[in-house]
PDB file of C-alpha atoms in Angstrom:
ATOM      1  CA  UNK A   1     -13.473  -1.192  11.875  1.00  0.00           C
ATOM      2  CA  UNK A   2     -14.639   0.234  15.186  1.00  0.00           C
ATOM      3  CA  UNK A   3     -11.391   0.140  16.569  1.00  0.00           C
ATOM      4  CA  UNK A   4      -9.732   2.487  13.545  1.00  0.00           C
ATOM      5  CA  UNK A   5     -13.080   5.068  14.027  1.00  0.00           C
ATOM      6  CA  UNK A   6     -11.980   5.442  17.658  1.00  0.00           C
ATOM      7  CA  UNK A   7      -8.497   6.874  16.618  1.00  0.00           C
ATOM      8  CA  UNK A   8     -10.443   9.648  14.583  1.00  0.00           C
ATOM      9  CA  UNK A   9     -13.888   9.647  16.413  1.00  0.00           C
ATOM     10  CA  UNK A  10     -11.907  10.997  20.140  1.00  0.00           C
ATOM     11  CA  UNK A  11     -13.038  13.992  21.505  1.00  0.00           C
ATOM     12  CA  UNK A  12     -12.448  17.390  20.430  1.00  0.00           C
ATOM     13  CA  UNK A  13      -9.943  19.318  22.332  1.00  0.00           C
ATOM     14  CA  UNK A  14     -10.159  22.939  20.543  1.00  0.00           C
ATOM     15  CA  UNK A  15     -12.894  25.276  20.790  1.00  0.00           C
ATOM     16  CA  UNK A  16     -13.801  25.125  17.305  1.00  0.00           C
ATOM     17  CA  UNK A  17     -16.016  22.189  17.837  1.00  0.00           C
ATOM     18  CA  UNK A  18     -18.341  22.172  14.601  1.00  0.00           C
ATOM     19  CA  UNK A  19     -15.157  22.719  12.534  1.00  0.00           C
ATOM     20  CA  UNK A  20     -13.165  19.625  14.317  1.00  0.00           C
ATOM     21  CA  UNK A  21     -16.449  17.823  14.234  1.00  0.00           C
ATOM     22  CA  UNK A  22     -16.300  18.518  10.141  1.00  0.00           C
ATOM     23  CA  UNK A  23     -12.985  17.617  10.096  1.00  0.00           C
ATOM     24  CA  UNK A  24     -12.837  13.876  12.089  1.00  0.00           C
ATOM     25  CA  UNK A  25     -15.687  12.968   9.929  1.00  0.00           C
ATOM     26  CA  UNK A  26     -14.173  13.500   6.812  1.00  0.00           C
ATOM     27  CA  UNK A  27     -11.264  12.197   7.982  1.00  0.00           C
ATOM     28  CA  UNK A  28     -12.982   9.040   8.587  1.00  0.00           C
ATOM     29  CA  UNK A  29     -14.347   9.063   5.150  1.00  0.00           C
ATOM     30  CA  UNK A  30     -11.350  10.156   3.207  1.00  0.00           C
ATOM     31  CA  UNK A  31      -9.378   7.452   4.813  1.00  0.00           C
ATOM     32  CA  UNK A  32     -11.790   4.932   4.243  1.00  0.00           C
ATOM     33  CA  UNK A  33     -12.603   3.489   7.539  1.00  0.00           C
ATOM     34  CA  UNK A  34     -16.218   4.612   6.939  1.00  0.00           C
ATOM     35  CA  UNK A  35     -16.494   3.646   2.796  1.00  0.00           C
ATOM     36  CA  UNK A  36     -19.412   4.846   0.473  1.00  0.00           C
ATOM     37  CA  UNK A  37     -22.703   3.219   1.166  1.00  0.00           C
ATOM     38  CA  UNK A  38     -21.288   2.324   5.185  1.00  0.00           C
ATOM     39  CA  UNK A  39     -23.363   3.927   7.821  1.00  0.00           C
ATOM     40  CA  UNK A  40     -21.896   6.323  10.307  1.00  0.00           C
ATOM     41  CA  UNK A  41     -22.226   5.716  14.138  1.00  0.00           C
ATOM     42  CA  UNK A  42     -25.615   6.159  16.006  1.00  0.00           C
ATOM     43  CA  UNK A  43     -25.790  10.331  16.762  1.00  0.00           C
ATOM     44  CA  UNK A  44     -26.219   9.599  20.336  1.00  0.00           C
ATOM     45  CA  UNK A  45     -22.750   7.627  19.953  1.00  0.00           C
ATOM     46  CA  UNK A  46     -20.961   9.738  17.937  1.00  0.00           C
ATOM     47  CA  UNK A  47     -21.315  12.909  20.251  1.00  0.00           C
ATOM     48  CA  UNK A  48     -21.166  11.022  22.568  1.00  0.00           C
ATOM     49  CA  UNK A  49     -17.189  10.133  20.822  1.00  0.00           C
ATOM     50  CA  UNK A  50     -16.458  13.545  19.697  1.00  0.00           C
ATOM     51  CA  UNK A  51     -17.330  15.216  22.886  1.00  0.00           C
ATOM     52  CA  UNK A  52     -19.594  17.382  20.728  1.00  0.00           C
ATOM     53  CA  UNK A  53     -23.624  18.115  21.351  1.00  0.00           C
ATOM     54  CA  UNK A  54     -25.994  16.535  19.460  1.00  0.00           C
ATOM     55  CA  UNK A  55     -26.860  20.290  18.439  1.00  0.00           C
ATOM     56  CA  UNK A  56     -23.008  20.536  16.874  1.00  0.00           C
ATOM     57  CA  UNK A  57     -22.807  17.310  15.186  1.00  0.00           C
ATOM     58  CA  UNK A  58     -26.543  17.782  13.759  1.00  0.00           C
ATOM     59  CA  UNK A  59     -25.158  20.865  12.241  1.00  0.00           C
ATOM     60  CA  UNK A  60     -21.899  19.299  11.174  1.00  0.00           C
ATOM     61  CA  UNK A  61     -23.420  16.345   9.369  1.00  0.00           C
ATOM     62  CA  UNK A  62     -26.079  18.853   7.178  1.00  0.00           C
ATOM     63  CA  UNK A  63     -22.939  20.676   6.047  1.00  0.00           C
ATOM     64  CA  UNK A  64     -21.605  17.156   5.026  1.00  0.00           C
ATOM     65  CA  UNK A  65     -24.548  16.377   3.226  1.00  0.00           C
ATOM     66  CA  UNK A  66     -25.174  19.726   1.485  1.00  0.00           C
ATOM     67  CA  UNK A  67     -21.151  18.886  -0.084  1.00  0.00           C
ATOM     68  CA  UNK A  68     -22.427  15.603  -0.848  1.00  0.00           C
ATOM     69  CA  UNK A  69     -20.683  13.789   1.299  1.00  0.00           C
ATOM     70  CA  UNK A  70     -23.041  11.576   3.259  1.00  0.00           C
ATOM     71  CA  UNK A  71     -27.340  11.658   3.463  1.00  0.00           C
ATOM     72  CA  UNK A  72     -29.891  10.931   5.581  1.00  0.00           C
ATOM     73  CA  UNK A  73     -32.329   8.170   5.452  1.00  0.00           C
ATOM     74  CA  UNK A  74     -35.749   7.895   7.165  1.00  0.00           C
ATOM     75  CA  UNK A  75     -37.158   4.597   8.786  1.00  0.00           C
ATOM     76  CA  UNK A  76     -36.604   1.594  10.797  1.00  0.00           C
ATOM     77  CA  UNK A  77     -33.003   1.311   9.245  1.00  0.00           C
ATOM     78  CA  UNK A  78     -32.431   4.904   8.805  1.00  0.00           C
ATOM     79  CA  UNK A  79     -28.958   7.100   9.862  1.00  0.00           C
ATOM     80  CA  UNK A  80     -26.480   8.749   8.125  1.00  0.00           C
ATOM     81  CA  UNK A  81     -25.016   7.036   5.406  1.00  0.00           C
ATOM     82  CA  UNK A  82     -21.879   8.070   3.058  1.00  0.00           C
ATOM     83  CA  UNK A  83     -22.255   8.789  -0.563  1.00  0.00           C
ATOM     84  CA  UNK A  84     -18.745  10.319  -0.968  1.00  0.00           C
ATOM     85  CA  UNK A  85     -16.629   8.215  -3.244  1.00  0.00           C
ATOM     86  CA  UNK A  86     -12.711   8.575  -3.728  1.00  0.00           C
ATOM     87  CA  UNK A  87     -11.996  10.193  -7.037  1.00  0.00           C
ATOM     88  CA  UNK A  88      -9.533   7.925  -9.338  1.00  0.00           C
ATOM     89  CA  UNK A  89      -6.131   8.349  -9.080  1.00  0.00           C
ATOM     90  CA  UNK A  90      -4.927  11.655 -11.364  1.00  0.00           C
ATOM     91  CA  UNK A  91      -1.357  13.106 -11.927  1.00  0.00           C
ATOM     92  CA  UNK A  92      -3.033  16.045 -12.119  1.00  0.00           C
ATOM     93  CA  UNK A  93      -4.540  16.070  -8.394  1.00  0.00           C
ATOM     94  CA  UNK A  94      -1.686  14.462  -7.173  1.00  0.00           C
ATOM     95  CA  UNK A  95       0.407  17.639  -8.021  1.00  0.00           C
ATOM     96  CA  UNK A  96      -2.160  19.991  -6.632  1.00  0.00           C
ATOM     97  CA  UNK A  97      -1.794  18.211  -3.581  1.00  0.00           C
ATOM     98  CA  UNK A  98       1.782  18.309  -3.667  1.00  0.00           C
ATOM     99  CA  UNK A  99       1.643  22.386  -3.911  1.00  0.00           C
ATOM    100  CA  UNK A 100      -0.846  22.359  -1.353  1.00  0.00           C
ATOM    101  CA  UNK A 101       1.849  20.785   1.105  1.00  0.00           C
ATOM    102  CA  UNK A 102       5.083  22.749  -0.442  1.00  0.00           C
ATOM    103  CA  UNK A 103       8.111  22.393   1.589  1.00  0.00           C
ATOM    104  CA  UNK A 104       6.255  20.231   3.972  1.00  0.00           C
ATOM    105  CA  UNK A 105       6.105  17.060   1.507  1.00  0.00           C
ATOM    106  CA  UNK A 106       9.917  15.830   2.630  1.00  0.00           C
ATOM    107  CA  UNK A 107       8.780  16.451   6.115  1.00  0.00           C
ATOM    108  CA  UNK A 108       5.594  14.455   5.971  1.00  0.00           C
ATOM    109  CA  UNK A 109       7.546  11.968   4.055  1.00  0.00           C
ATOM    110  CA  UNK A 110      10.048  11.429   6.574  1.00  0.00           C
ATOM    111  CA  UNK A 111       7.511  11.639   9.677  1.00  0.00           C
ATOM    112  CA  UNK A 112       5.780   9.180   8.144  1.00  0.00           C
ATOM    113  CA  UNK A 113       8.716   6.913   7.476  1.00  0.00           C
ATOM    114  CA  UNK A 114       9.924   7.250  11.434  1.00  0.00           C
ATOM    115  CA  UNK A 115       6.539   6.751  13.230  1.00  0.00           C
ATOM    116  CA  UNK A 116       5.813   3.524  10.642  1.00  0.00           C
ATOM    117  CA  UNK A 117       8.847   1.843  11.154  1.00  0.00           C
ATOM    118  CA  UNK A 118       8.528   2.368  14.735  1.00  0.00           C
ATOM    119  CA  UNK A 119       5.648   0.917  14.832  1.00  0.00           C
ATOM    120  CA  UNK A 120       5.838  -2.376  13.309  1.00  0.00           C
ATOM    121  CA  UNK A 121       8.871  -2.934  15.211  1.00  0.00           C
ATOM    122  CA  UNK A 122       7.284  -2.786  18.320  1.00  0.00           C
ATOM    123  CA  UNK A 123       4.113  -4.753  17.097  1.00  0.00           C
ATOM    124  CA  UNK A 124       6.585  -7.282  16.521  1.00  0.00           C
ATOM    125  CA  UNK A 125       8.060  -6.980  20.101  1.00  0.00           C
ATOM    126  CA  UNK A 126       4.824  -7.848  21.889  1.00  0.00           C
ATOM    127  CA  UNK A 127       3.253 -10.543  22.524  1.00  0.00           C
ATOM    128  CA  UNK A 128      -0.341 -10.575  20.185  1.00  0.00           C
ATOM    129  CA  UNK A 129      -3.622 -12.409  21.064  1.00  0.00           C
ATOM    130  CA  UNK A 130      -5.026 -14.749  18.820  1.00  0.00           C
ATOM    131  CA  UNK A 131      -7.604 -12.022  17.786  1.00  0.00           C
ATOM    132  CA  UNK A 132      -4.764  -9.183  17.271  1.00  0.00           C
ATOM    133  CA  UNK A 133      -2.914 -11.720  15.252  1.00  0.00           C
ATOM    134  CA  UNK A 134      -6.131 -12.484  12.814  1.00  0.00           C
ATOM    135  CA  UNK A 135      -7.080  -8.866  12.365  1.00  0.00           C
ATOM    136  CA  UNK A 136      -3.708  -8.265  11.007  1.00  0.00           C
ATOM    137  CA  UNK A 137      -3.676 -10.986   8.671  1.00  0.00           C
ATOM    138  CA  UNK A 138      -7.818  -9.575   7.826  1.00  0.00           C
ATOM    139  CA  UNK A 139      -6.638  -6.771   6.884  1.00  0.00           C
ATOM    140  CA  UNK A 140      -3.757  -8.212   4.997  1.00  0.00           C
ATOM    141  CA  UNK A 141      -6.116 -10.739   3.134  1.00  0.00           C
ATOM    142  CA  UNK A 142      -8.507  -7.058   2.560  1.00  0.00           C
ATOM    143  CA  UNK A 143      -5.376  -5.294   0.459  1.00  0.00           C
ATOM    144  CA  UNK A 144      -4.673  -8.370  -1.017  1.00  0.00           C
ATOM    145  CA  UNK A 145      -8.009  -8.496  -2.483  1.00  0.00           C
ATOM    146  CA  UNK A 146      -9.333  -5.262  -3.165  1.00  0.00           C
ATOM    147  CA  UNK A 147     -10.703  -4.043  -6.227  1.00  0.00           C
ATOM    148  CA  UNK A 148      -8.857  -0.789  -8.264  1.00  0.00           C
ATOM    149  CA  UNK A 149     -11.540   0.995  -6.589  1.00  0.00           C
ATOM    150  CA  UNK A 150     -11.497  -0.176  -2.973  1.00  0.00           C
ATOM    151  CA  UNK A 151      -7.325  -0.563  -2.753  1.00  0.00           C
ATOM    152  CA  UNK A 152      -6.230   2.617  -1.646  1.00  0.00           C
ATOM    153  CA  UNK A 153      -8.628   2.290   1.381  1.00  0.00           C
ATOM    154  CA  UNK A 154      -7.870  -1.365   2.156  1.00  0.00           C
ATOM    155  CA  UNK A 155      -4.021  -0.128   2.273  1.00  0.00           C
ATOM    156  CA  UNK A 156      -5.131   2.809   4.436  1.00  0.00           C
ATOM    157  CA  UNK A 157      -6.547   0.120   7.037  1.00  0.00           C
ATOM    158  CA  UNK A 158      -3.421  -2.247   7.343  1.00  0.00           C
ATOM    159  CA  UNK A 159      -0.987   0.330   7.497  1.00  0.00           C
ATOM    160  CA  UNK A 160      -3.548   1.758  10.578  1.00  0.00           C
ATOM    161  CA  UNK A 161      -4.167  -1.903  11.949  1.00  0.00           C
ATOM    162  CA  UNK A 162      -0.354  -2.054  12.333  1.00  0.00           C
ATOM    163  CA  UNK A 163      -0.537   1.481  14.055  1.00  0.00           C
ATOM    164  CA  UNK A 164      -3.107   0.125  16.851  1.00  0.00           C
ATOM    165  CA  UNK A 165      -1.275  -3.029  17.258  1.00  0.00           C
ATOM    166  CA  UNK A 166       1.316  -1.214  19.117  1.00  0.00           C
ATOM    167  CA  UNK A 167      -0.948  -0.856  22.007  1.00  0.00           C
ATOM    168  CA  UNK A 168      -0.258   2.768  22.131  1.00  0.00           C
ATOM    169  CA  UNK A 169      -3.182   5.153  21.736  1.00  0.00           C
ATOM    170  CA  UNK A 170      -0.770   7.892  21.107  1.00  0.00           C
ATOM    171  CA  UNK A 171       1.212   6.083  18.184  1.00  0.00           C
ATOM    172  CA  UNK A 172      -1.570   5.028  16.764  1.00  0.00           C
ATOM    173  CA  UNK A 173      -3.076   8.636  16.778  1.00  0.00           C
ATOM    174  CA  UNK A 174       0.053  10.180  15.213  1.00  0.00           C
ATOM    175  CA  UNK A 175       0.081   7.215  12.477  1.00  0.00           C
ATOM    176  CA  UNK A 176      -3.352   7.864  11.655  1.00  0.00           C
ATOM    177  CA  UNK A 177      -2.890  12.327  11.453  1.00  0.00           C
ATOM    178  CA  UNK A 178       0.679  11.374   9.417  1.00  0.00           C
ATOM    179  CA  UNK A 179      -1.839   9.309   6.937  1.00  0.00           C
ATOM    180  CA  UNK A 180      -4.278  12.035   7.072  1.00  0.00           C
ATOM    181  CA  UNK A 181      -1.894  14.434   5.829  1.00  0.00           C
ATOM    182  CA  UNK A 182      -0.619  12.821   2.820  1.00  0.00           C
ATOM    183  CA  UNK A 183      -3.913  11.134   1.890  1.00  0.00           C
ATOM    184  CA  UNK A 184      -4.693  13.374  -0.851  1.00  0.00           C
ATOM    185  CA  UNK A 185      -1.565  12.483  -2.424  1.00  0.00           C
ATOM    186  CA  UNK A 186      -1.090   8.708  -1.956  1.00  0.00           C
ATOM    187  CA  UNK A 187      -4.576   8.510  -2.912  1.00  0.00           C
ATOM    188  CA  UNK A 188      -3.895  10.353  -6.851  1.00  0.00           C
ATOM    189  CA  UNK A 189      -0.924   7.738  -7.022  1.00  0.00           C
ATOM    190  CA  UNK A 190      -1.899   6.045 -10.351  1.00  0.00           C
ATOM    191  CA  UNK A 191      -2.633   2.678 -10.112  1.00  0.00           C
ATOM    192  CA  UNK A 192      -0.321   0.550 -11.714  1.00  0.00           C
ATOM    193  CA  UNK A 193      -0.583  -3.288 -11.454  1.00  0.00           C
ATOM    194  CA  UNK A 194       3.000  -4.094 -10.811  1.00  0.00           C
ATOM    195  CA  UNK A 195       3.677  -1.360  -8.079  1.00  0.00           C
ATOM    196  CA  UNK A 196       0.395  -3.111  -6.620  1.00  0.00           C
ATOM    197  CA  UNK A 197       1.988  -6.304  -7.034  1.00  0.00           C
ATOM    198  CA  UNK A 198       5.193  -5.042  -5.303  1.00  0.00           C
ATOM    199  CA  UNK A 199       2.902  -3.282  -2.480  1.00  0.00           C
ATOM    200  CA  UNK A 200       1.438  -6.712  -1.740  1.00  0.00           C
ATOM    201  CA  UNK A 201       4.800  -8.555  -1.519  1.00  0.00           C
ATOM    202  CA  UNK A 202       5.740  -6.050   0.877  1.00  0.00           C
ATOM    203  CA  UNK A 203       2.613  -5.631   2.997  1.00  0.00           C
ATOM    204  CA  UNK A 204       3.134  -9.642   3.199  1.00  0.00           C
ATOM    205  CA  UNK A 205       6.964  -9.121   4.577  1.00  0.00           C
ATOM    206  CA  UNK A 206       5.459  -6.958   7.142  1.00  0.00           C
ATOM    207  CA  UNK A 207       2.929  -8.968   8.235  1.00  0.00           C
ATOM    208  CA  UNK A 208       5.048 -12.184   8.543  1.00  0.00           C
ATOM    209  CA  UNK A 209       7.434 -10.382  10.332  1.00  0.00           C
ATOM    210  CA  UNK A 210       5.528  -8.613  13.306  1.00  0.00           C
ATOM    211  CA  UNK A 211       3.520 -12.154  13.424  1.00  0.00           C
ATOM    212  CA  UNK A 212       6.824 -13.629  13.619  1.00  0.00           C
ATOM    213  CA  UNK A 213       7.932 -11.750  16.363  1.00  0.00           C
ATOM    214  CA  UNK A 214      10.565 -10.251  14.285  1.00  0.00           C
ATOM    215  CA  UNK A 215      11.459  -6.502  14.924  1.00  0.00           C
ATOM    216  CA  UNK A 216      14.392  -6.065  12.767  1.00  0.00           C
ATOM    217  CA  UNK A 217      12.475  -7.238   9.801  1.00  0.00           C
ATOM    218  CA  UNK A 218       9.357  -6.136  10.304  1.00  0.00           C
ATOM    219  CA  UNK A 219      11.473  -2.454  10.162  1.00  0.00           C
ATOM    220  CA  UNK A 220      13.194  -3.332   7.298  1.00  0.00           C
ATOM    221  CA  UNK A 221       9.889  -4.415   5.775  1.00  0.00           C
ATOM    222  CA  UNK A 222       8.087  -1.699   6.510  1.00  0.00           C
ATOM    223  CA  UNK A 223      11.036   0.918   5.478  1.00  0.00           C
ATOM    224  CA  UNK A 224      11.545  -0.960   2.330  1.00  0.00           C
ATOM    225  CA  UNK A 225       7.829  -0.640   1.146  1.00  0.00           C
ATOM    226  CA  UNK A 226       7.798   2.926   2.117  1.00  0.00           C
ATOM    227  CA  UNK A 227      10.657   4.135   0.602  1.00  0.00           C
ATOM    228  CA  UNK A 228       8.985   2.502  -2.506  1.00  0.00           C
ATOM    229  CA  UNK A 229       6.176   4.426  -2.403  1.00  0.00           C
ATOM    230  CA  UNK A 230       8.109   8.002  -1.647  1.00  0.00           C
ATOM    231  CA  UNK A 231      10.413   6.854  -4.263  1.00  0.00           C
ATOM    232  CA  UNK A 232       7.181   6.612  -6.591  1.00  0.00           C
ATOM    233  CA  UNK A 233       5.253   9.180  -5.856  1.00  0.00           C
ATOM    234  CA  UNK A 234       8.471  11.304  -6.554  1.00  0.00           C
ATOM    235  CA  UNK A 235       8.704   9.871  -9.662  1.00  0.00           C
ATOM    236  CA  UNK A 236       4.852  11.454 -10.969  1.00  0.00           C
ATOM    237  CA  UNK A 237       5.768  14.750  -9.001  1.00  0.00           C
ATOM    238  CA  UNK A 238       9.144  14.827 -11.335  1.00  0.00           C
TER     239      UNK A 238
END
């Protein structure tokens, strides 16, 4: 997952560094590459990351752990470890979310849509390594089978895998703060077994497609499946 953390964990550019430093963190959490239970990065490396001191990340990560997000353990396998867990999907918190975003929702929607497609067709275009090819299809296999619990994050991480496959640090940056931005909604989605069903078929269509050096189809694929989930997450918002 190291590869994922370094689209979040890059190095603060504004001079609000404990706030950023507050902010990639939990953006690392929320989207799952760092899951409940995982360890986060050395302190030394992670400051090192973040352009931060070790002063401004100390400070950051007791704020985290005074909101419960993540604690820290003593001894020979000691760090800082998350205890944050995603809440279950809620129709409730899925229209606070909404409100939170407003007028921005379509916007976000349709960023999202353009970078994504983008994306997978120029995965397709180039030519993968053996070990690009297999992390795709790990992450894949990861969606494929997660638990209720664990699926939101294990989508998070192929839609992102796709994102660094481009070979563009950029792309894969604006994929990752597009996800960011709608997380809070696409993670109150309710879970229902045949939309998850549908999500896997599709997440398979993409895959095959970029591995098949396909670019038309891996955009179709990848428009198709996220149409279906703006189409559903309209549905719940009424």
């Amino acid at each position: 997952m190291d590869r994922q953390l370094s689209t979040v964990f890059r190095p603060v550019r504004t001079g609000n560094a404990f706030e950023e430093t507050v902010e990639r963190i939990l953006q690392a959490i929320k989207l799952g590459l760092i899951g409940h239970g995982d360890r986060l990065p050395a302190e030394r490396d992670l400051a090192a990351r973040l352009g931060v001191s070790r002063e401004t990340l100390r400070e950051a990560l007791r704020s985290l752990q005074q909101a419960d997000y993540v604690e820290a353990r003593r001894g020979r396998y000691g760090g800082t470890f998350v205890t944050y867990r995603l809440p279950a999907p809620d129709v409730g918190e899925l229209r606070r979310a909404a409100e939170d975003l407003g007028a921005e929702l379509e916007d976000a929607l349709s960023f999202r849509l353009v970078l994504e497609t983008g994306a997978a067709d120029l995965a397709a275009r180039r030519r993968l390594s053996p070990e690009q090819r297999a992390y795709l299809l790990q992450r894949l296999a990861d969606a494929d089978g997660a638990s209720a619990e664990e699926y939101r994050q294990c989508d998070s991480r192929f839609h992102l895998a796709i994102g660094e496959l481009t070979g563009s640090p950029s792309l894969a940056a604006s994929i990752t703060e597009a996800r960011i931005r709608l997380n809070d909604l696409l993670n109150a989605i309710p879970m229902l077994d045949r939309n998850i069903d549908h999500a896997a078929e599709q997440h398979g269509a993409m895959a095959r497609a970029i591995l098949a050096g396909d670019a038309p189809a891996a955009r179709r694929a990848t428009e198709e499946h996220l149409e279906a989930t703006a189409t559903l997450l309209r549905a719940f918002l009424g």
